[in-house]
Tab-separated table of C-alpha atoms in Angstrom:
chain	number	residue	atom	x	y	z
T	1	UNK	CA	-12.148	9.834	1.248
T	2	UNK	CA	-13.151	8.251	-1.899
T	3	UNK	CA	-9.257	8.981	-4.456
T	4	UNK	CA	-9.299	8.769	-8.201
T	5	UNK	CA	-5.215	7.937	-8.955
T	6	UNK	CA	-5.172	8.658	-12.502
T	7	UNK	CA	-2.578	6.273	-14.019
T	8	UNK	CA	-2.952	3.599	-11.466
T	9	UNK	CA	-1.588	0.452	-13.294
T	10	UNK	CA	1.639	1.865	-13.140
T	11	UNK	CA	4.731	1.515	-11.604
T	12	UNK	CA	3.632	4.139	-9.160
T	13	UNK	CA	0.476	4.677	-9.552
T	14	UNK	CA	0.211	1.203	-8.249
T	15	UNK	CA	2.069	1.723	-5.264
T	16	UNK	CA	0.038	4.840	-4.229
T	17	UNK	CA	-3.201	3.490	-4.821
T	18	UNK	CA	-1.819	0.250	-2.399
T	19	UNK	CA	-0.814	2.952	0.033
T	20	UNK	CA	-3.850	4.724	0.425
T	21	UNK	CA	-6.157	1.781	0.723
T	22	UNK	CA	-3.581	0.563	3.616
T	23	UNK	CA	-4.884	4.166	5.203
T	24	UNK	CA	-8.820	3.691	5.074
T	25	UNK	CA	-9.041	6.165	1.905
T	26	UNK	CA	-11.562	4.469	-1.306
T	27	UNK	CA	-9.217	4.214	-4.325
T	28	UNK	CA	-10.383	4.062	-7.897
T	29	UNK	CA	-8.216	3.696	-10.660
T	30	UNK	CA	-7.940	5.098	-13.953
T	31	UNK	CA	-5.599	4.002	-16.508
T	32	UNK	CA	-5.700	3.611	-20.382
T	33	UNK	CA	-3.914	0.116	-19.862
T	34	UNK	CA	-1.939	0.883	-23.213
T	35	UNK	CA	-1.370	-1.988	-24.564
T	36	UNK	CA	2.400	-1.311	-25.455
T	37	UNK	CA	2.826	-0.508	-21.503
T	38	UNK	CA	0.344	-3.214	-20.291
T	39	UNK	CA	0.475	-6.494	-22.721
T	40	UNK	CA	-2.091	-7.830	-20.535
T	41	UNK	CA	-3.948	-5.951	-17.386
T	42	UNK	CA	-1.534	-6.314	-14.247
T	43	UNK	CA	-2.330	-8.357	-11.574
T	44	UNK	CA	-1.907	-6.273	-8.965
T	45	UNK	CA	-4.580	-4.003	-9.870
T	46	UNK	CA	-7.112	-6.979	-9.559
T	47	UNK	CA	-8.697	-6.127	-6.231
T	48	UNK	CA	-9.254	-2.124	-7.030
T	49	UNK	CA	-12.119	-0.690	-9.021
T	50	UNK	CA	-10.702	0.439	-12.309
T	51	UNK	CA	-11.950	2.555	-15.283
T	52	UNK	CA	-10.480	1.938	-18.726
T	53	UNK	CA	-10.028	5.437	-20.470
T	54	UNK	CA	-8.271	8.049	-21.732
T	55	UNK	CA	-7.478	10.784	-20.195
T	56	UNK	CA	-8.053	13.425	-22.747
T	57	UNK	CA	-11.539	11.770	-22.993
T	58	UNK	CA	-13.867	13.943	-21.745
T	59	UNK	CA	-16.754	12.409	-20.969
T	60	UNK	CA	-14.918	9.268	-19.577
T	61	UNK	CA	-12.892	11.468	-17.184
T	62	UNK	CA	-16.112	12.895	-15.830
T	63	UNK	CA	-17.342	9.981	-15.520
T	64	UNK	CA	-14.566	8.021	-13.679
T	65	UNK	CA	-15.117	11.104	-11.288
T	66	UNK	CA	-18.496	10.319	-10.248
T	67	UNK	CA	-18.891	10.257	-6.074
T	68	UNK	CA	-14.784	11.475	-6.128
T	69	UNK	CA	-13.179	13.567	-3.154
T	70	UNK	CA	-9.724	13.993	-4.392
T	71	UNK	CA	-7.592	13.063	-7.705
T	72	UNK	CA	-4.102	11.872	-7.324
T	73	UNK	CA	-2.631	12.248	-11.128
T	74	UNK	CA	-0.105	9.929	-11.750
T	75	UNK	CA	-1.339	9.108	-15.541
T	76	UNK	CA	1.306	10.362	-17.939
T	77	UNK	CA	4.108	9.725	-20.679
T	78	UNK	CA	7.427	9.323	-18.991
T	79	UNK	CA	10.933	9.589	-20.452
T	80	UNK	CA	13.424	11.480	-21.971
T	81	UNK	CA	11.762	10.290	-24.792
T	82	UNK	CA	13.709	8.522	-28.468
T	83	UNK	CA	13.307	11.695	-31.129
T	84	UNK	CA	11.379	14.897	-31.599
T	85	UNK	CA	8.758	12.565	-32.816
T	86	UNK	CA	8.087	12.471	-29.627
T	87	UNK	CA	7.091	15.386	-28.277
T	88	UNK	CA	3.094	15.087	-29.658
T	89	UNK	CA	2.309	12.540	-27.710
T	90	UNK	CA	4.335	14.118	-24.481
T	91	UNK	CA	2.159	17.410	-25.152
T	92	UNK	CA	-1.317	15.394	-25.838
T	93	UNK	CA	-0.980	13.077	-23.178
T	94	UNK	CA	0.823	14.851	-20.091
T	95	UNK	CA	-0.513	18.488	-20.630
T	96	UNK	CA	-4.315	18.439	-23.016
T	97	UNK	CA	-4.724	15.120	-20.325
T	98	UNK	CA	-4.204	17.200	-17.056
T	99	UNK	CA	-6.122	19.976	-18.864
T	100	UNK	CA	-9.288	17.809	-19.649
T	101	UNK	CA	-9.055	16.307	-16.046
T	102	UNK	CA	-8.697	19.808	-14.072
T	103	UNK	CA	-11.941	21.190	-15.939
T	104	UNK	CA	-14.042	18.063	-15.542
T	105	UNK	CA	-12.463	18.563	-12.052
T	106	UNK	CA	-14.080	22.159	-11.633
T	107	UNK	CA	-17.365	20.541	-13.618
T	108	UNK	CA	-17.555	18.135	-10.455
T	109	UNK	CA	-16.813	20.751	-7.805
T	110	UNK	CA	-13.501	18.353	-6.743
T	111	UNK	CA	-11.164	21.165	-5.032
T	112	UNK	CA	-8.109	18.896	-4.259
T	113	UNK	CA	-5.248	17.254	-6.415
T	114	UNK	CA	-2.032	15.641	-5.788
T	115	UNK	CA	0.303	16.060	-8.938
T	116	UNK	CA	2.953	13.792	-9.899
T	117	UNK	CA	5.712	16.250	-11.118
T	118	UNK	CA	9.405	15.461	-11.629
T	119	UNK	CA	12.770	16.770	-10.686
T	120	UNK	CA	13.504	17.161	-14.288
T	121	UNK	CA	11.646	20.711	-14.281
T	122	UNK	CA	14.562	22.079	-13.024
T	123	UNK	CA	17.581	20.873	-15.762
T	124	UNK	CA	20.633	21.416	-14.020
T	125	UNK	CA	20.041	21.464	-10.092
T	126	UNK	CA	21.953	24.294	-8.084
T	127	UNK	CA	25.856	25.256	-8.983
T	128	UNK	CA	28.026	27.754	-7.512
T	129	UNK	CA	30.872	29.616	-8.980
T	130	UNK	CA	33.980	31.099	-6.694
T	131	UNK	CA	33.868	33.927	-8.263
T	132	UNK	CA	30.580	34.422	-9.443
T	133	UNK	CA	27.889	32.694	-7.022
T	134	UNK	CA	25.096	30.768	-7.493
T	135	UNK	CA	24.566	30.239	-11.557
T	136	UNK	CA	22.586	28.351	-13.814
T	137	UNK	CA	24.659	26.741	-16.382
T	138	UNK	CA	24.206	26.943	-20.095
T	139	UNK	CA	23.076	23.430	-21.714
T	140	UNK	CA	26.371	21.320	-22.584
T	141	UNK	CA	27.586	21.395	-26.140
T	142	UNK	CA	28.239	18.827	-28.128
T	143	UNK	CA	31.760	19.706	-28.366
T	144	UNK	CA	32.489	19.582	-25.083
T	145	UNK	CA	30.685	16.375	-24.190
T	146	UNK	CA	32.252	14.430	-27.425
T	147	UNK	CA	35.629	15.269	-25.681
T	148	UNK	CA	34.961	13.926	-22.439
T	149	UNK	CA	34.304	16.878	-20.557
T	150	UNK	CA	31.091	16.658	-18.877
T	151	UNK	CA	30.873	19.194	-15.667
T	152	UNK	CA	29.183	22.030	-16.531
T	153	UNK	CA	30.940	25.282	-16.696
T	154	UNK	CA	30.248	28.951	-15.146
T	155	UNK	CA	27.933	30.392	-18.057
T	156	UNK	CA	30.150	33.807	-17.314
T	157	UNK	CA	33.816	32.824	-16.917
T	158	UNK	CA	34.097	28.877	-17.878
T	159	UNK	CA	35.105	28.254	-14.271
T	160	UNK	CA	33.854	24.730	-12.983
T	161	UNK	CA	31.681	24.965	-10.508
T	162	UNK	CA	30.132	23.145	-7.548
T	163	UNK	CA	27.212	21.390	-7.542
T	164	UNK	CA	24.753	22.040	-4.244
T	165	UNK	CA	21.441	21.046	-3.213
T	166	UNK	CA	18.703	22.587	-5.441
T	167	UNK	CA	15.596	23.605	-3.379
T	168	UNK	CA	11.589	24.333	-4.754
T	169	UNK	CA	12.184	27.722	-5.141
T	170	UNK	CA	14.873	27.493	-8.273
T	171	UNK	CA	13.690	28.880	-11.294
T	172	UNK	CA	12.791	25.776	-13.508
T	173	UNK	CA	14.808	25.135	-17.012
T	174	UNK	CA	13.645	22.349	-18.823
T	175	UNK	CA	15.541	20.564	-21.193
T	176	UNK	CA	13.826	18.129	-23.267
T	177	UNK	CA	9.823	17.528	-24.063
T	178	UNK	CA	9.009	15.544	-20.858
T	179	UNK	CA	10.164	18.460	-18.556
T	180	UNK	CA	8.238	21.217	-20.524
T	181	UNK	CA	5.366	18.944	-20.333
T	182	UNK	CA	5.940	18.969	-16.803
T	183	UNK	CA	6.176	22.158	-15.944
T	184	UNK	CA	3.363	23.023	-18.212
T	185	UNK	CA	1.048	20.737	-15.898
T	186	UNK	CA	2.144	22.938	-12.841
T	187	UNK	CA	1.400	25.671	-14.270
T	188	UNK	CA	-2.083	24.533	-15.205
T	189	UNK	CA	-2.354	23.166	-11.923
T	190	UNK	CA	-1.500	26.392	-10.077
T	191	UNK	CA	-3.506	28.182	-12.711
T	192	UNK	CA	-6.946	25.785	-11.867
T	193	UNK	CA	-6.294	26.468	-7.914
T	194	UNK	CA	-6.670	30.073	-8.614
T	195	UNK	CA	-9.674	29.769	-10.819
T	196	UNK	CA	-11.323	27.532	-8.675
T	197	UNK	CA	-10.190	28.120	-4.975
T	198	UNK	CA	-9.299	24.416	-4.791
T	199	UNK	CA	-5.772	22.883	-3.743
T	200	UNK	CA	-3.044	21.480	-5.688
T	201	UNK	CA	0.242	19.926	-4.327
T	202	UNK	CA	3.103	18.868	-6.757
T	203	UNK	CA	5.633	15.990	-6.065
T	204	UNK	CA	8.719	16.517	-7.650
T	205	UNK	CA	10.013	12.661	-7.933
T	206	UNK	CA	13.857	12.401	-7.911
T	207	UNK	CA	15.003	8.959	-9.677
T	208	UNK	CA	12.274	6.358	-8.750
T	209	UNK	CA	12.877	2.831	-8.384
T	210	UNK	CA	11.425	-0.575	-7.285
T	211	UNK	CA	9.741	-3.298	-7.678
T	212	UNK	CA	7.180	-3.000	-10.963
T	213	UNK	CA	9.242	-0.896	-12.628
T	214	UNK	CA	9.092	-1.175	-16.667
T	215	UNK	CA	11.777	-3.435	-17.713
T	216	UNK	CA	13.980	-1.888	-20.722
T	217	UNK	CA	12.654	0.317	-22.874
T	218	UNK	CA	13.845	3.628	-24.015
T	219	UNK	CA	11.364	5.305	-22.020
T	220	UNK	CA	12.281	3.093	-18.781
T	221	UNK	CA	14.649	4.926	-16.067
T	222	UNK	CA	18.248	4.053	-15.640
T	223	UNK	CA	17.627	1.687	-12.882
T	224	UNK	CA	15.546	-0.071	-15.141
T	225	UNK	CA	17.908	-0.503	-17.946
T	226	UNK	CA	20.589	-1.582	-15.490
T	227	UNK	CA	18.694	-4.181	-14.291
T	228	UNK	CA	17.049	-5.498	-17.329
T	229	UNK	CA	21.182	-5.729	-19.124
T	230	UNK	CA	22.388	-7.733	-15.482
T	231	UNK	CA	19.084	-10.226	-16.469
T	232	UNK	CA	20.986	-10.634	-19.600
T	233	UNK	CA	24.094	-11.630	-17.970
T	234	UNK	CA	25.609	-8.281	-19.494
T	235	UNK	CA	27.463	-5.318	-17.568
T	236	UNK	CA	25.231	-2.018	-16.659
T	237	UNK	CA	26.880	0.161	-19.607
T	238	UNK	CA	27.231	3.293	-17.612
T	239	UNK	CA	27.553	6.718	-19.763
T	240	UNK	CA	29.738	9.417	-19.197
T	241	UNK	CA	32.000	9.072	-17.024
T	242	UNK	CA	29.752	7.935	-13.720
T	243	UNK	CA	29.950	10.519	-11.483
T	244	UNK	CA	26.654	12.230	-12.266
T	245	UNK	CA	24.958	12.724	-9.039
T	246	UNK	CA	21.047	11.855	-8.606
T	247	UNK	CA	18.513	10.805	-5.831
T	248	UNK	CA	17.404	7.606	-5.825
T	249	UNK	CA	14.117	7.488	-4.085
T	250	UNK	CA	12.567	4.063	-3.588
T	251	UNK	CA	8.813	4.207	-4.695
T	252	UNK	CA	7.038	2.839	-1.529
T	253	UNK	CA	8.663	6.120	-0.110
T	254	UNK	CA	6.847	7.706	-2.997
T	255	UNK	CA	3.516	6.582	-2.080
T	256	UNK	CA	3.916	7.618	1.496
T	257	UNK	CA	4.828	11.111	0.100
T	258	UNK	CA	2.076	10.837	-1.525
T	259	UNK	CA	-0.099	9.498	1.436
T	260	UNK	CA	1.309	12.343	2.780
T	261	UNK	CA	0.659	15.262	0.731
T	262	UNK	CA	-3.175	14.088	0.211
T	263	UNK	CA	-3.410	14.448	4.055
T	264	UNK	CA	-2.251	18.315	3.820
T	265	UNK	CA	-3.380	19.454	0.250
T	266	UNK	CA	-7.821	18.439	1.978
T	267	UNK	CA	-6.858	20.996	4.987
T	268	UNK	CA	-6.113	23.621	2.305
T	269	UNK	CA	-7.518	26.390	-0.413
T	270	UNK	CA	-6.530	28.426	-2.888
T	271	UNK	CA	-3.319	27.401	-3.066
T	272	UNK	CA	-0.251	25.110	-4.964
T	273	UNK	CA	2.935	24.229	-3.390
T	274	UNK	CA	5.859	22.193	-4.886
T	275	UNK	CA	7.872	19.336	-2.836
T	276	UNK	CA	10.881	17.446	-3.612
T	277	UNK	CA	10.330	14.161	-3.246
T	278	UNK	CA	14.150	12.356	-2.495
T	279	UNK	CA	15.935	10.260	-0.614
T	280	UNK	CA	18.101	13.064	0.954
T	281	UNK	CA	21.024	10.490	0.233
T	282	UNK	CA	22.564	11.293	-3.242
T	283	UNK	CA	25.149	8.586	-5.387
T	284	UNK	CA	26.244	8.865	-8.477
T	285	UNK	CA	25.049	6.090	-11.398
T	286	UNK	CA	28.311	4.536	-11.270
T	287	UNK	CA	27.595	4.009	-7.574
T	288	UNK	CA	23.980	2.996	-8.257
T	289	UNK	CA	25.087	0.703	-10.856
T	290	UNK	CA	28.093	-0.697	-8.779
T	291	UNK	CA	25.622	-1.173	-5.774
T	292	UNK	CA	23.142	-3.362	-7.955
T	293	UNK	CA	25.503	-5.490	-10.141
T	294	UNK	CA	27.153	-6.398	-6.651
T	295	UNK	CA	23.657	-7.601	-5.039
T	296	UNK	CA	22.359	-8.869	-8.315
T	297	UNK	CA	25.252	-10.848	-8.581
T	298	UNK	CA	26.402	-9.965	-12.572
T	299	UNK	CA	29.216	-8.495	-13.994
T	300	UNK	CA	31.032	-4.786	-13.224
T	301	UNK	CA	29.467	-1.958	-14.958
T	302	UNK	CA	31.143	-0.242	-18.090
T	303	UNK	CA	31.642	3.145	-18.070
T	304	UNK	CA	31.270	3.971	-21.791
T	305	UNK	CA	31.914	7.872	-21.752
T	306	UNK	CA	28.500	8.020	-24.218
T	307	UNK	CA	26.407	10.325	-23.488
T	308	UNK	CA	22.693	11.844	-24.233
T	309	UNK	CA	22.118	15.561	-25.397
T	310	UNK	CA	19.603	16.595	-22.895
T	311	UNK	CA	20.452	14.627	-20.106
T	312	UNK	CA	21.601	16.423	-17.121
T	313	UNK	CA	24.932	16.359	-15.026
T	314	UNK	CA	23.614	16.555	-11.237
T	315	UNK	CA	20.505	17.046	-9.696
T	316	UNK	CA	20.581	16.841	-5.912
T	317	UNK	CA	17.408	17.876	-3.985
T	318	UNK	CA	16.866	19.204	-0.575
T	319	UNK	CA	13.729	17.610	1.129
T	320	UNK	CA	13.595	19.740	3.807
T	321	UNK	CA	10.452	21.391	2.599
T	322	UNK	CA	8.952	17.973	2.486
T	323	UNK	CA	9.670	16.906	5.964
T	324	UNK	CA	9.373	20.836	7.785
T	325	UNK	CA	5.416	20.699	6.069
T	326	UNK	CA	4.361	17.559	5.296
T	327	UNK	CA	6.079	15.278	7.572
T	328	UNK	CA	7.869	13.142	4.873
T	329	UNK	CA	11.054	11.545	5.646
T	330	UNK	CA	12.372	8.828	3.047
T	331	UNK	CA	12.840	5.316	5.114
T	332	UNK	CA	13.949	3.241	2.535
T	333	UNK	CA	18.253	3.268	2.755
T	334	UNK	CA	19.951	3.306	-0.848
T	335	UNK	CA	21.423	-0.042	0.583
T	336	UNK	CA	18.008	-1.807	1.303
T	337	UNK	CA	16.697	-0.541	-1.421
T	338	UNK	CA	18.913	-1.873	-3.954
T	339	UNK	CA	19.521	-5.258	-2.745
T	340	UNK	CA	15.592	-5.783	-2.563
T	341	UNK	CA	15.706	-4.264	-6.404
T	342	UNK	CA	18.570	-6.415	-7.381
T	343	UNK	CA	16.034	-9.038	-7.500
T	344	UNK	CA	12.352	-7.278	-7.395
T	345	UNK	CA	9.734	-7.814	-10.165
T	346	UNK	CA	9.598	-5.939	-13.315
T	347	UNK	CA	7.260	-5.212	-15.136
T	348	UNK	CA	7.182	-6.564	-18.514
């Protein structure tokens, strides 16, 4: 098949497009090579065909889809974001962007889309109270999070509660600008399938990581930022106090999940399913952070008690529904995956 990945300069973009040329598919590229992402045109993009747009462009979308079986859409804004100043270009970018490419999709008669989603649709994953059952916990105030206390609590008595594995079917909550625009591009994805009888599967990454990663920016993940303050000779400042519990899914896993989900969304219609996309082997960030500092060789992380409004306690995915229907199974170990990262590329 002849695959448009939409944002594939990127850190995973990249690695999909690399993925499904190792499988026989034709890969194009499309990326706005921003200039503040992409000083200079990566090199690792040299040997794939590659249109320079945007992607609310129009008529350069519908162009970049000429000859085009499938579109695997990678291209977006990523982030918690810096300020509220933000959220236009999270909106524009991630939501009028997978608008403009779904209809020049329907204008080309392309039926079948792979959508790079996020776990962070879901805010908090799944908790359960002892007395009350499975909740979803209020945001975290201020007040409570100043003062060091950073589990969340039972929304009807205060209780703590446990955290468990959160599965596709959870109601989503999102809790900053990126996860809206998120969700919004399911829904628009799920809403194009309808319209059009075509396909649409979303990947819902857990914490990504590897080699071509942005180095530190605010927009880069916290794998990222640890890495880029050990190159400095400085600690991983670790916020909270560590034991927030995430998935850290190493991206050549990614692009076989992607890989993957191309193979089933072409032998369907009418339809839109959403996958976790994890490890299936949680840690918390102290643990990442311990784990990397250790094979990097720099100093101990800090934990700093800081913390973020709108970031999350734990979010701890189930892949069954990955492996029971698309046949994904993560094969990169935490351990590998950090040591390789301790030392992997970034990109600048």
């Amino acid at each position: 098949m002849k695959v448009l990945v939409t944002g594939g300069a990127g850190f995973i973009g990249s690695h999909v497009a690399e993925e499904l040329a190792a499988a026989g598919h034709q890969v194009r590229l499309f990326d706005s090579l921003d200039p503040t992402v992409h000083p200079v045109a990566p090199a690792y993009i040299a040997d794939f065909e590659l249109i320079r747009g945007d992607i609310r462009d129009p008529d350069v979308v519908h162009s970049a889809l000429s000859g085009v079986d499938a579109v695997v859409h990678q291209a977006a804004v990523v982030g918690l974001g810096v300020d509220i100043g933000d959220m236009p270009r999270y909106v524009s970018t991630n939501d009028l962007g997978t608008a403009v490419l779904l209809s020049q999709m329907a204008q080309r008669d392309i039926g079948w889309i792979v959508l790079a989603s996020s776990m962070v649709v879901y805010g908090e994953g799944r908790y359960a109270c002892a007395t009350h059952g499975v909740v979803s916990p209020a945001p975290r105030s201020p007040a409570d999070l100043e003062a060091g206390l950073f589990e969340p609590r039972c929304p009807h008595c205060a209780a703590a509660l446990s955290p468990g594995l959160v599965e596709e079917d959870a109601p989503v909550d999102p809790r900053n600008t990126y996860a809206a625009s998120k969700v919004a591009q399911e829904h628009l994805v799920a809403s194009w399938t309808r319209v059009t009888g075509g396909a649409g599967i979303a990947l819902r990454y857990h914490n990504v990581y590897g080699p071509r990663m942005p180095r530190d920016t605010p927009y880069s993940g916290v794998a990222a930022i640890f890495r880029s303050t050990l190159a400095r000779g400085e600690p991983p400042r670790v916020f909270e106090d560590g034991a927030q519990r995430r998935d850290f899914v190493h991206v050549r896993d990614v692009a076989r999940a992607n890989l993957a989900a191309l193979e089933a969304v072409v032998a369907r219609e009418r339809s839109f399913t959403a996958y976790n996309i994890a490890s299936g082997e949680p840690h918390t960030v102290g643990e990442m952070a311990t784990a990397l500092a250790k094979a990097y060789g720099g100093p101990p992380p800090v934990v700093t008690g800081e913390y973020r409004l709108g970031d999350v306690r734990h979010v701890v995915a189930s892949p069954e529904r990955a492996r029971r229907e698309l046949g994904f199974v993560a094969q990169v170990s935490f351990a590998e995956g950090m040591r390789e990262f301790a030392t992997a590329p970034l990109r600048g």
